Short mmCIF file of C-alpha atoms in Angstrom, two decimals:
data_model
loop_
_atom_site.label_atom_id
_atom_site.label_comp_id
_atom_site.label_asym_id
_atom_site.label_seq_id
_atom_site.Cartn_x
_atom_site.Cartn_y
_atom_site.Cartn_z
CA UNK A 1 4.57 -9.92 22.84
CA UNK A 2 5.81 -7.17 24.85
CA UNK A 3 6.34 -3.32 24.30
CA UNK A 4 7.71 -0.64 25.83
CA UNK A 5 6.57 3.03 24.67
CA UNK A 6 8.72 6.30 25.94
CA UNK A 7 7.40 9.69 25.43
CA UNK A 8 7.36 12.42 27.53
CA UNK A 9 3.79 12.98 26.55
CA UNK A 10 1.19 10.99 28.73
CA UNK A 11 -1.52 11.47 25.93
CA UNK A 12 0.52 9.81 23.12
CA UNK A 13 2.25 6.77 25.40
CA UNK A 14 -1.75 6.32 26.37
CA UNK A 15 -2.68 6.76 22.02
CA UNK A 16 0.66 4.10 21.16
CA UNK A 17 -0.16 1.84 24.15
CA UNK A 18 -3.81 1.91 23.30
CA UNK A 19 -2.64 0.38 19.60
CA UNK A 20 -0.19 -2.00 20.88
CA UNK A 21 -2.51 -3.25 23.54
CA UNK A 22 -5.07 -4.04 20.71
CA UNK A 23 -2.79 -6.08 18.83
CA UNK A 24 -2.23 -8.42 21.67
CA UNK A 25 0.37 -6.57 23.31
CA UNK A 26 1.55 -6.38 26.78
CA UNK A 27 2.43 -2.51 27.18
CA UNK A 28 4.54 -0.94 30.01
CA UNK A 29 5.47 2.89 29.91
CA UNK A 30 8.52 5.12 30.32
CA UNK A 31 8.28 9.17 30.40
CA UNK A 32 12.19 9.62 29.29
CA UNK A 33 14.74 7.48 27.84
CA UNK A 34 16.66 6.75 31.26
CA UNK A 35 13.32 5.62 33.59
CA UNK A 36 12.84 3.51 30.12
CA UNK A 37 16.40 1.89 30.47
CA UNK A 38 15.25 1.45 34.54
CA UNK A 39 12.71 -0.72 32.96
CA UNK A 40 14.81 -2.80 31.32
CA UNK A 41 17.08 -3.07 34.25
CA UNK A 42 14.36 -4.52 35.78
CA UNK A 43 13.84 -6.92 33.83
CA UNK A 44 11.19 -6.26 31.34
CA UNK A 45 12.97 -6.94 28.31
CA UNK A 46 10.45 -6.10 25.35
CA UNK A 47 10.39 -7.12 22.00
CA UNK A 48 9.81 -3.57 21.18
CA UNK A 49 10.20 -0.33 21.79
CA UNK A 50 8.49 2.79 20.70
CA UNK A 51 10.23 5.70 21.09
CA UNK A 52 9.94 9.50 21.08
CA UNK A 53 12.98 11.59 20.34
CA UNK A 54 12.79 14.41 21.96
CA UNK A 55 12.11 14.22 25.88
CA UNK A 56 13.95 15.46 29.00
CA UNK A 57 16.59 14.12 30.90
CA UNK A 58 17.82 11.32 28.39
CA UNK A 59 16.30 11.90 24.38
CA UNK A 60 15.15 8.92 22.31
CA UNK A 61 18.46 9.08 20.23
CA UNK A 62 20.95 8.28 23.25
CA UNK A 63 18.39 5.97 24.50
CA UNK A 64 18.94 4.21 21.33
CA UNK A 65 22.60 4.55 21.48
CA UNK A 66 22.22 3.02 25.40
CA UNK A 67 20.45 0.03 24.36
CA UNK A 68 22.82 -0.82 21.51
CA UNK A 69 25.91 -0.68 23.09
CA UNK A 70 24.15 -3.28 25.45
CA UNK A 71 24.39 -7.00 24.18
CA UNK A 72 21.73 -8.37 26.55
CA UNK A 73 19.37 -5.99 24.63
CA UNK A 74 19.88 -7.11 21.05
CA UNK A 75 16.65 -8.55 20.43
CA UNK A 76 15.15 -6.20 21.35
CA UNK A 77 13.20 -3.93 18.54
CA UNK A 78 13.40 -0.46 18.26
CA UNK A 79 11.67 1.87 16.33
CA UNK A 80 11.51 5.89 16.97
CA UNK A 81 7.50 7.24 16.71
CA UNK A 82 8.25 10.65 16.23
CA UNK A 83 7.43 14.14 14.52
CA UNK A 84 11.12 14.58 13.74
CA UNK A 85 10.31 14.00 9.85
CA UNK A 86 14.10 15.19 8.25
CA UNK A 87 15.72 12.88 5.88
CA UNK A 88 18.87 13.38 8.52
CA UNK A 89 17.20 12.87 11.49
CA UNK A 90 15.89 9.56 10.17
CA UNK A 91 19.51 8.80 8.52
CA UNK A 92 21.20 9.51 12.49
CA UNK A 93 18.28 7.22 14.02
CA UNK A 94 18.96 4.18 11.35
CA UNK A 95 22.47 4.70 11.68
CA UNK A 96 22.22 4.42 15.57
CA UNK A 97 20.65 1.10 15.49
CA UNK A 98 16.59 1.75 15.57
CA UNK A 99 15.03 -0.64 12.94
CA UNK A 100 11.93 1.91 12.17
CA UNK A 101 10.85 5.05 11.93
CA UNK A 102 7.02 6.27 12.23
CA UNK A 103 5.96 9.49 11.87
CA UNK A 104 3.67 11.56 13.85
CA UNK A 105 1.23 11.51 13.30
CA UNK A 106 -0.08 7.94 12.12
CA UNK A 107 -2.71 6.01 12.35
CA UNK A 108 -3.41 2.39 13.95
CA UNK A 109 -3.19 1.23 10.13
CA UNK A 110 0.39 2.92 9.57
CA UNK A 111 1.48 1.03 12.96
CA UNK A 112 0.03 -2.57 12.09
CA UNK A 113 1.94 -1.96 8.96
CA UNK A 114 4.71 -1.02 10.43
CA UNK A 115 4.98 -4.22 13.00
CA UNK A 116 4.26 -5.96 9.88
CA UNK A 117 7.79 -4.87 8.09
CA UNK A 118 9.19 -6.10 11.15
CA UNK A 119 7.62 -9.59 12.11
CA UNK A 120 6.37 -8.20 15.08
CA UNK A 121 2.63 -8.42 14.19
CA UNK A 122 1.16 -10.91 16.83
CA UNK A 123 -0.26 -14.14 15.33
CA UNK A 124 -4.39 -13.70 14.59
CA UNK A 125 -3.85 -9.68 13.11
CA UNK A 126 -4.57 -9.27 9.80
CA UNK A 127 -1.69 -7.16 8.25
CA UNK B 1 -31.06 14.12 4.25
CA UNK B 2 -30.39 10.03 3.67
CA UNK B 3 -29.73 8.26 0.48
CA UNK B 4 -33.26 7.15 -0.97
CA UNK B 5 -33.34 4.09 -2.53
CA UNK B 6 -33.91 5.43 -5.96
CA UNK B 7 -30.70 7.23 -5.73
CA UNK B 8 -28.81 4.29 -4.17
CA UNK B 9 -30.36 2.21 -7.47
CA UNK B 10 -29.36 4.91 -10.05
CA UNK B 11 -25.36 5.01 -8.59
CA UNK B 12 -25.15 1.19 -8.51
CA UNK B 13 -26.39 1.07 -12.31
CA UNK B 14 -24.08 3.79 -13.06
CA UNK B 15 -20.90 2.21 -11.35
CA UNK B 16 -21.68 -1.06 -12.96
CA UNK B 17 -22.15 0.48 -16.84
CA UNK B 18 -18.73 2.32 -16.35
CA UNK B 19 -16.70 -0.01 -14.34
CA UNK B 20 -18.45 -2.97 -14.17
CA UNK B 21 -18.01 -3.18 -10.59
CA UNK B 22 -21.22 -4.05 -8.33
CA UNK B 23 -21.74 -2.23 -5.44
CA UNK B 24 -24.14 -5.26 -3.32
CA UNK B 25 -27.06 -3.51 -1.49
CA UNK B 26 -25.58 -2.66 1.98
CA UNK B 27 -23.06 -0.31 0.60
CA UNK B 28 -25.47 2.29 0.98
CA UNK B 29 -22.95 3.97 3.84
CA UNK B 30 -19.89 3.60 1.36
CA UNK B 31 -21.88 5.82 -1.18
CA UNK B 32 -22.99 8.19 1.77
CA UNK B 33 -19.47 8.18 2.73
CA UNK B 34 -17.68 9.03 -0.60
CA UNK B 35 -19.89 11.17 -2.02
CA UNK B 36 -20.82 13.43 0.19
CA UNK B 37 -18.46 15.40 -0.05
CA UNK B 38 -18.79 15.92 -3.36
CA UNK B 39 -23.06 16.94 -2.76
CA UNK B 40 -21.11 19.45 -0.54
CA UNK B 41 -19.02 21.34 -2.50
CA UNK B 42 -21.72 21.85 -5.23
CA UNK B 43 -24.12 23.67 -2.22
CA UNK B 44 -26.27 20.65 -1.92
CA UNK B 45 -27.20 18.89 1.14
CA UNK B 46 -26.72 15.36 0.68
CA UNK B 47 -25.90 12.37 -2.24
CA UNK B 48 -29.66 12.36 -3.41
CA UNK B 49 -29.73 15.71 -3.84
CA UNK B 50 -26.34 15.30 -6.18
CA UNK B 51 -28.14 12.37 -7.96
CA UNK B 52 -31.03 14.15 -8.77
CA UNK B 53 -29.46 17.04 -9.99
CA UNK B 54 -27.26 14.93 -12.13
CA UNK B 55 -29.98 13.25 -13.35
CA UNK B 56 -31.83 16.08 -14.19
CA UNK B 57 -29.03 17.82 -16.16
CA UNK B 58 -26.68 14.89 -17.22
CA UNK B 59 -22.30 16.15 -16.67
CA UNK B 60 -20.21 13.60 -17.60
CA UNK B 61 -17.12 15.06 -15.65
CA UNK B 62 -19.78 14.81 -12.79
CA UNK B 63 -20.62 11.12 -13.72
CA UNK B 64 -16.95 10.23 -13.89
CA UNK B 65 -16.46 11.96 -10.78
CA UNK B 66 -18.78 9.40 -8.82
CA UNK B 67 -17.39 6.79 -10.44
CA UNK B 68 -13.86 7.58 -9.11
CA UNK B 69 -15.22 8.07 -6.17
CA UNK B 70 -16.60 4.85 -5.48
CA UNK B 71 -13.82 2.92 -7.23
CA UNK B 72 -10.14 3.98 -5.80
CA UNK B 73 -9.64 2.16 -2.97
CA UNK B 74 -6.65 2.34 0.21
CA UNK B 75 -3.39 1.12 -0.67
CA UNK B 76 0.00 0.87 1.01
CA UNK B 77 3.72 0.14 0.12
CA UNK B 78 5.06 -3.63 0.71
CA UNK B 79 1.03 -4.48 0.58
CA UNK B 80 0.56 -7.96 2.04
CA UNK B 81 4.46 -8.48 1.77
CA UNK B 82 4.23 -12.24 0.21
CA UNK B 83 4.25 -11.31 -3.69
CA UNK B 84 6.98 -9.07 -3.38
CA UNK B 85 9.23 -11.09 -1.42
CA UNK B 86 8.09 -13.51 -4.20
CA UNK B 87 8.90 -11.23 -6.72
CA UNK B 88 12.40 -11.06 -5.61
CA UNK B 89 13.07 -14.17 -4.49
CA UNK B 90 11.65 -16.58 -7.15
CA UNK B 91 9.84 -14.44 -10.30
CA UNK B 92 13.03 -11.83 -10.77
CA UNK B 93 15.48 -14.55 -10.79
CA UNK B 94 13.67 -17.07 -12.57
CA UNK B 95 12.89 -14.16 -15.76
CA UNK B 96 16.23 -12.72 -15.91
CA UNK B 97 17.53 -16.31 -16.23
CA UNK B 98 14.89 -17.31 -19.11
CA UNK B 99 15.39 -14.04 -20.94
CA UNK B 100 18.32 -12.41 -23.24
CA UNK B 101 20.45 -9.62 -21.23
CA UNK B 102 18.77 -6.88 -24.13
CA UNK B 103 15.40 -7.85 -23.48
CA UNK B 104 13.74 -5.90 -21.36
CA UNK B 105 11.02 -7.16 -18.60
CA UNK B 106 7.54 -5.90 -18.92
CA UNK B 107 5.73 -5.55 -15.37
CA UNK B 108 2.30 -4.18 -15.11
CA UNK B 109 0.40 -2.89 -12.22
CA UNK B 110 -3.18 -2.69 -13.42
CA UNK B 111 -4.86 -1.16 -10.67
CA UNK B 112 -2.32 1.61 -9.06
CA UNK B 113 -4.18 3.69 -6.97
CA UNK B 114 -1.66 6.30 -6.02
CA UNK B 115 1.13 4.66 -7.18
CA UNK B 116 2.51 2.53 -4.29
CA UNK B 117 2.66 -0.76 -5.88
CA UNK B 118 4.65 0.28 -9.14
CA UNK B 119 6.46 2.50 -7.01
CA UNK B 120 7.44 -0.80 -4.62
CA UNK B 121 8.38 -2.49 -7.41
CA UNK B 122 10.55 -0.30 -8.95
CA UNK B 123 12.56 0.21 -5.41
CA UNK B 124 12.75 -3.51 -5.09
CA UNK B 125 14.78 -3.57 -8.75
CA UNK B 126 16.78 -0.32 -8.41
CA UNK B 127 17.84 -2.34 -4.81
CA UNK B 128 18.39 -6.00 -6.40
CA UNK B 129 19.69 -4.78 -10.06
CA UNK B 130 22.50 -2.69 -11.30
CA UNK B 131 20.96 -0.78 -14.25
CA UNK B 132 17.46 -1.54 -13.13
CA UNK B 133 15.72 1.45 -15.41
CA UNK B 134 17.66 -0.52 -18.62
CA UNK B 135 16.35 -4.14 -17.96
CA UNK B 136 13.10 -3.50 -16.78
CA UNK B 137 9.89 -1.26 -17.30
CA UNK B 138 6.28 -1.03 -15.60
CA UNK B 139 3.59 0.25 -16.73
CA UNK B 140 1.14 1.53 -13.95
CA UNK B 141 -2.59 1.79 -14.92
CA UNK B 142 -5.99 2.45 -13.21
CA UNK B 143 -9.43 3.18 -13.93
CA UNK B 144 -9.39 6.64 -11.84
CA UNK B 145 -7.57 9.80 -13.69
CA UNK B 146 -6.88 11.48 -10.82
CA UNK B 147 -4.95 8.29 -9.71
CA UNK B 148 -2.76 7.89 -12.84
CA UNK B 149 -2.02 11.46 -12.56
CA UNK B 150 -1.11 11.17 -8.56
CA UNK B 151 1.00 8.34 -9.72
CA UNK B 152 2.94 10.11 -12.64
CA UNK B 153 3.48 13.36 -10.24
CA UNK B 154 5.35 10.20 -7.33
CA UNK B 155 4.30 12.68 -4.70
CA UNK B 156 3.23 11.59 -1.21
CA UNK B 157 1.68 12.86 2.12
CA UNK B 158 3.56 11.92 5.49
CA UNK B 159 0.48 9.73 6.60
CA UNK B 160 0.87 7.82 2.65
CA UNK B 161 4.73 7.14 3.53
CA UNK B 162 4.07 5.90 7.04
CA UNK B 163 1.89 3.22 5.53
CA UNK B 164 4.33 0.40 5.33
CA UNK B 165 7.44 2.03 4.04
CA UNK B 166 10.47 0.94 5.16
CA UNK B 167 12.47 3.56 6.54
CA UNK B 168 15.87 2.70 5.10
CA UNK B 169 13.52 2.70 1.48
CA UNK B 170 11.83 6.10 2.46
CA UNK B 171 15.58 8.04 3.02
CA UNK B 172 17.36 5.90 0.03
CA UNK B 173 14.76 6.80 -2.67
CA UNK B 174 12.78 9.81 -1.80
CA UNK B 175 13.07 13.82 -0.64
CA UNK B 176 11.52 15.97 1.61
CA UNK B 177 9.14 18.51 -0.36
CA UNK B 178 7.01 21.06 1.51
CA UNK B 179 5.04 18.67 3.60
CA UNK B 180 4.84 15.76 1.05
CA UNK B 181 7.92 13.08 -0.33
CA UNK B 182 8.92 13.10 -3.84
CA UNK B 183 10.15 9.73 -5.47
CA UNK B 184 13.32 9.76 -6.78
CA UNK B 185 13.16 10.72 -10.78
CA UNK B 186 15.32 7.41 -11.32
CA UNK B 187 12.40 5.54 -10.51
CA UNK B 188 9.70 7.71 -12.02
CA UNK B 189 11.19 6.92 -15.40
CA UNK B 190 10.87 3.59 -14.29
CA UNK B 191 7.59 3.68 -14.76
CA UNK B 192 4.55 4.86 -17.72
CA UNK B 193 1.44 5.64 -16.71
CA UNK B 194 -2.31 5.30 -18.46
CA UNK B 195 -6.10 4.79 -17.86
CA UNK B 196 -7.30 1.78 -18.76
CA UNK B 197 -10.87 0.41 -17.87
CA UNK B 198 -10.34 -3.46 -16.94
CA UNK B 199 -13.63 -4.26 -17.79
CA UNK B 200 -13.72 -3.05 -21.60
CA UNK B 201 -11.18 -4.20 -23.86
CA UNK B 202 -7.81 -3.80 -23.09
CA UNK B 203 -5.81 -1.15 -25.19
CA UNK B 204 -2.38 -2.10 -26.57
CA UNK B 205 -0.03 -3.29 -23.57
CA UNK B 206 2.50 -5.96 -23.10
CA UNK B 207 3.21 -8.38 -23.36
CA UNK B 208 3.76 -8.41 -19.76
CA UNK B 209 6.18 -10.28 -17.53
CA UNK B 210 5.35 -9.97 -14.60
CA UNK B 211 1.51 -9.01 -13.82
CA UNK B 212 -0.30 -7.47 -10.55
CA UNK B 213 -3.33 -7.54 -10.31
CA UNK B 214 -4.32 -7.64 -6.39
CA UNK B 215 -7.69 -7.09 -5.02
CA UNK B 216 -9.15 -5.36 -8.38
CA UNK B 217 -10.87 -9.19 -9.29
CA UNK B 218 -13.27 -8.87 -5.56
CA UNK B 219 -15.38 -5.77 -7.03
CA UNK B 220 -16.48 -7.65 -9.84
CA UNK B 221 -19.31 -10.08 -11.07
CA UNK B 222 -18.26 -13.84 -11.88
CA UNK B 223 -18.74 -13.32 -16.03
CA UNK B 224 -16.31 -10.02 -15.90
CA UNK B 225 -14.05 -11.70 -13.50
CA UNK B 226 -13.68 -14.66 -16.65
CA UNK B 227 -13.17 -11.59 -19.21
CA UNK B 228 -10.31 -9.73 -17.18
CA UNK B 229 -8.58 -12.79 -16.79
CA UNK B 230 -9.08 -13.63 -19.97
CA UNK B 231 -7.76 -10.22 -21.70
CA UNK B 232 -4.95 -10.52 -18.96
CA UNK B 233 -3.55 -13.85 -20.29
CA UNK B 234 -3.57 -12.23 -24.09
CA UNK B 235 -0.80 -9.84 -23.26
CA UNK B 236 1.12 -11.60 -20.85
CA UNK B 237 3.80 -13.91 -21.86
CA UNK B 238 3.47 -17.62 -21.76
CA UNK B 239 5.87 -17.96 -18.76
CA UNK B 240 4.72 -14.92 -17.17
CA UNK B 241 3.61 -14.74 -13.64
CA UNK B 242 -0.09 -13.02 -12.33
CA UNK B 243 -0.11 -11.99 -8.99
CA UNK B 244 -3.60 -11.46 -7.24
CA UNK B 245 -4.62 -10.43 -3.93
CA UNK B 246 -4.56 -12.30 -1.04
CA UNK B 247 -8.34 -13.15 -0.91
CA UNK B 248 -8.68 -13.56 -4.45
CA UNK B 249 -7.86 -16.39 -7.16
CA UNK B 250 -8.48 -17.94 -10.56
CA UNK B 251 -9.80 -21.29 -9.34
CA UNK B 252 -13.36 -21.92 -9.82
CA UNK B 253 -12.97 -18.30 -12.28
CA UNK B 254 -10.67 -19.56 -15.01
CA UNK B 255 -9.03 -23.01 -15.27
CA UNK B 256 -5.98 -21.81 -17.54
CA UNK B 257 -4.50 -20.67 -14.87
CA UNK B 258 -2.00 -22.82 -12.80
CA UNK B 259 -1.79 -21.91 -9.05
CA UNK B 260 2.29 -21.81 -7.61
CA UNK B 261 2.68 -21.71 -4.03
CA UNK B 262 5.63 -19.33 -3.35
CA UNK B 263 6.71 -19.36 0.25
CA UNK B 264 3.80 -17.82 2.11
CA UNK B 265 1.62 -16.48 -0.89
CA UNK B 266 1.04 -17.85 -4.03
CA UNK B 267 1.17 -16.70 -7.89
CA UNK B 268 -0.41 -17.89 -11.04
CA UNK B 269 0.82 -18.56 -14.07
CA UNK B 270 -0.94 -19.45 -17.79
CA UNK B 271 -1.30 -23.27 -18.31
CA UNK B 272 0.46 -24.60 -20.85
CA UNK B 273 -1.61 -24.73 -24.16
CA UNK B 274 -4.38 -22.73 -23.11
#
């Protein structure tokens, strides 16, 4: 399984890729929505992305919004990981097309649970 | 200072008399772990110090204290998926097809914790039936007060939601207050809460429907094990379904149980004539 994580923050794409990476996962990293859609021009297509909201240059919402209005991308998984905790913030991101929504902070348990909800736990982790 | 052995001996005896659970030797670090906090906010300096000074001076709020302590356990929403996709796609069907429109279906979760399971369930019927509160009730029990009351009060902390809740659930059925969620009252009324001690005789209950029962059975010894299923089957209807954890089951326990296979997980239901 593949994963892409995008956050501005180098600590907390090392913390998420640290987690995916012990599930099994193979983990590249963006620092803004628009170097993350560069990866996917690339050609590494992931079966998930983790993404932050708020970062320069392109924010996780219009990445979101980006990868959507792309058909090649629709397998693709996305779920925000972000402290943006509103009711409406959540509502927008939903509405825009992610499939999840964490909430920092969380813990390695809240994320296995999370890839759980969405079939994306790799085979041999326990949910 | 560590636990002595003494003290070790004196919680296990305790925890077993009250709850019947048995804490194996080896969990020395779980009682380290949970009640040291407690030693600390009395002013003492570690969980033999709290033992002796319960034993010297007996507090049953204290007692009942450790007891809670070493009995709630984690517990998250959609937990292990399989008996509530189950629920919905086999057990709710099946029930509302074998029962009148006015009778109402009796679900019990008998070891809440916090409330996630009964609160799970009742999200899954407010989402698959019209009317949900009117056709259905669950009763949500546990050994720990302080866990019936966190379930009555349906409040959670960010980390709690994160733990498996679906989003789309999370927005539909709960609000933003201070730094914790709030269930929606439609569901809270959904749902009656109580103590009740698995391992002494059940108080008046039932007769259930629908029965969950998941990872409670683990903590026990084989005789009280027989009894809980045993008391279990007396209040729940003949075609009623028992869910249990994913680790746990009835065979080799109880033989009036028949094991169902449901998609990934399985359920168990009480065999004819027993």
């Amino acid at each position: 399984m593949r994963a892409l994580v995008i956050d501005d923050s180098r600590a907390m794409r090392r913390i998420v890729g640290t987690i995916l990476k012990d599930f099994g996962y193979e983990v590249r990293e963006a620092a803004d929505g628009r170097l993350a859609l560069d990866v996917l021009e690339e050609g590494f297509v992931p079966d998930l992305c983790c993404i932050d909201w708020n970062m320069p240059v392109m924010d996780g919402l219009q990445f979101v919004f980006a990868v959507r209005a792309n058909p090649v991308y629709r397998q693709v998984t996305l779920m925000m990981v972000t402290t943006e905790s509103e009711t409406g913030q959540i509502v927008k991101a939903l509405a825009a097309g992610a499939h999840e929504y964490l909430i920092k902070p969380f813990t390695a348990d809240a994320m296995r649970d999370k890839l759980a909800l969405l079939g994306l736990l790799p085979e041999g982790v326990t949910a | 200072m560590t636990l002595t052995a003494t003290s070790f001996d004196w919680v296990r005896q305790l925890v077993h008399r009250e709850s019947a659970i048995v804490l194996q030797p080896g969990k020395e670090y779980l009682v380290e772990a949970r009640l040291l906090p407690m030693a600390q906010q009395r002013g003492l300096s570690g969980v033999s110090e709290l033992v002796e000074s319960v034993r010297k001076t007996p507090d049953p709020a204290v007692t009942r204290r450790i007891v809670e302590a070493l009995t709630t356990n984690e517990t998250s929403w959609f937990r292990d998926g399989d008996p509530f996709t189950a629920f919905t796609g086999t057990v709710l069907p099946q029930l509302l097809a074998a029962r009148r429109p006015d009778e109402r279906l009796q679900i019990w979760s008998a070891a809440c914790s916090s409330g996630q399971e009964a609160y799970t369930i009742a999200m899954l019927l407010s989402d698959a039936l019209p009317h949900a509160a009117t056709r259905v009730s669950i009763t949500a029990t546990d050994l720990s007060r302080q866990m019936v009351e966190r379930t009555r009060a349906g409040r959670f902390s960010q980390l709690e939601v994160n733990r498996g809740l679906p989003a789309s659930m999370l927005v539909r059925h709960f609000t933003r207050a201070g730094n914790e969620w709030e269930i929606s009252p439609a569901l809270r009324r959904m749902i009656t809460t109580s103590e009740c001690n698995l391992a002494a005789p059940l108080p008046r209950l039932g007769p259930f429907d629908v029965v969950y029962l998941r990872n409670v059975l683990i903590y026990f010894d084989l005789p009280t094990k027989q009894q809980i299923l045993t008391r279990v089957r007396q209040i729940m209807r003949p075609d009623g379904w028992l869910f249990l954890g994913a680790a746990e089951t009835t065979l080799g326990v109880d033989d009036n149980w028949e094991r169902v296979v449901l998609g990934r997980g399985s359920a168990y239901r009480p065999r004819k004539g027993a």
